[in-house]
Amino acid sequence: MGSSNSLIDRLHRLNDIGIALSAERDTPKLLERILENARSLTHADGGTIYLVSEEDKCLNFKIMMTDSLGIHWSEALDSSTQKYPCLPLYQADGSPNDHLVATHCATSCKSINIPDVYATENGFDFTGTHQFDQRFGYRSKSFIAVPMANNDGEVIGVVQLINALDSNTGEVVPFSKDDRKLVESLASQAAVAVTNQRFIDDQRQLFESLVKMISDVIDERSPFTAGHSKRVSALTLLLAEAANNNNDPETHFKMEDEDRYELEIAGWLHDCGKITTPDHLLDKSTKLQTRFDRIKVVELRTEILKRDAYIDYLNQTNDTTDSKELDRIKLRYEEKKQRLDEDFNFLRTMNIGGEFLHDKAIARIHEIGDRHWLNSGGELESFLSPEEIEYLCVRKGTLSDIERKKINNHINASIFILNGLRFPPYLKNVPEYAGGHHEHIDGTGYPNGLKGDQMSIPARIMAIADVFEAITAHDRPYRDPIMLSNALKILCRMRLDGHLDGKLVDLFIKGKVYLQYAEKFLHKSQIDEVDESQLPGYNPD
Ligand SMILES: [Fe+2]
Ligand SMILES: [Fe+2]
């Protein structure tokens, strides 16, 4: 009656274990639980879990415990060295390796229960067990190996237990039939749990690699943004970690591992909408850049005008032999040629967009543009088209208003794409985190003009990470890499302009997040001494 009650009790525990296994999401912890429970259900002193490596056709040691020797080894905790060699499932001729209990158990999908491993009649090679006993002064005796077969009947591993202990005397006794059935049941639930977890891990890895690949491809469409998403993701996590570790309620953001993962993915995807941005806008280095730099066309027109001037000059010199008149003709020609060269050089400088354009420069662009040249059809055309004038007259940078709107629209596209994806619950905040990186704390950002309190702390953190990455990136057109101290000054000025969350910028500086980032991602030559007391608006208290 007593043993029957004990069995019922053990069956109840088995049920609880099954439920617990199905909830475990970490494979090493799952294996740990399986072995601990198998040992506790059977009062076994030791045990090992092997998992099948399909690639290498062998059994890999994953976890091993021997209570009485205080041994607790797990591959997950000791991945630096392969402590135990894997066991080949097949021999050189392709036949199953039936010499070892564990491999025979795996290839035959049968449990093996041996009362005493030192009894000669068991027929298996226990050399490894004997070596273990000699090394640790142990005496392996009773032994059970049970296959872990999943729903498809596929053996994914083996649970092996050593030395069942009598619960009253502590003596080593053989594993009973009930023990075997309990471990078989546990092993089968464990196999299903491990298979499910592998499936989840595989899906997650596939998702993650897809996210990173897409983001990399989008960023690398332009050499100026290569690696941007990866670095924004990393910097976001660094600042979020500082927010996790500080107690100020205005900047504190509590993170568990899943929150970190959600934030990392949001960082990788924050600019996914750039997939809709035309190529030539992504790295527009001059005002007239489209698929090519149209300044070349302006240069050709200048050359045509210079040749027309030369032809005029030759024609005029044919009409006279007066030396003074010839000198005047030559001078007019030289002056015209010089003016054309000067005008073109002026336009070429304007095209670069390196400095702010004042009204005088705008007027000169219009004046040059309103001149005429004779096209191939013999028609007079304006030297510059209205569109070329408009682009050259952009006062700051290289982008026209329309082009800037097209670039800014990437955030609408990001939000549209991310809202259209069916994220699992643990990634549900990705659209909000990623979609707010161009909003300003004072409501002047885009696309929704959100104010600080309308954005989550991670979204505000990502806005800082996005800006700081862009300021410090090495590969920007017509700009030397910026020094760290200058980048921080720019960041602080943006905070004073109401663009960024002041408390989070303070934390960025106070927590030396900028330095952690710089050491990891900036060129050594960019990292200079930072005098935090000189940073505008910085408040360390
Ligand atoms: Fe963006
Ligand atoms: Fe970005």
XYZ file of C-alpha atoms in Angstrom, residues 7 10-15 17-18 21 34 38 41-42 111 144 146-150 159 177-193:
39
model
C 3.917 5.685 -6.837
C 5.388 10.247 -7.809
C 2.853 10.270 -10.662
C 1.398 13.520 -9.305
C 4.884 14.945 -9.217
C 5.494 13.739 -12.743
C 2.390 15.633 -13.824
C 7.031 18.363 -13.705
C 5.465 18.017 -17.168
C 8.833 21.711 -18.342
C 14.749 17.367 -16.513
C 14.509 12.372 -13.096
C 11.782 10.749 -8.917
C 14.068 7.695 -8.795
C 15.384 1.726 -22.303
C 19.337 3.104 -16.398
C 16.096 5.990 -21.329
C 15.639 7.450 -24.832
C 14.143 10.920 -25.176
C 11.758 10.428 -28.087
C 9.561 13.290 -29.263
C 18.577 10.410 -19.957
C 10.229 -1.209 -13.190
C 8.235 1.733 -11.787
C 11.383 3.828 -11.884
C 11.860 2.902 -15.514
C 8.266 3.765 -16.435
C 8.439 7.080 -14.599
C 11.704 8.057 -16.284
C 10.356 6.951 -19.672
C 7.322 9.133 -19.173
C 9.452 12.050 -18.006
C 11.932 11.542 -20.872
C 9.152 11.620 -23.429
C 7.668 14.844 -21.969
C 11.182 16.239 -21.811
C 11.799 15.352 -25.465
C 8.644 17.185 -26.504
C 9.616 20.197 -24.360
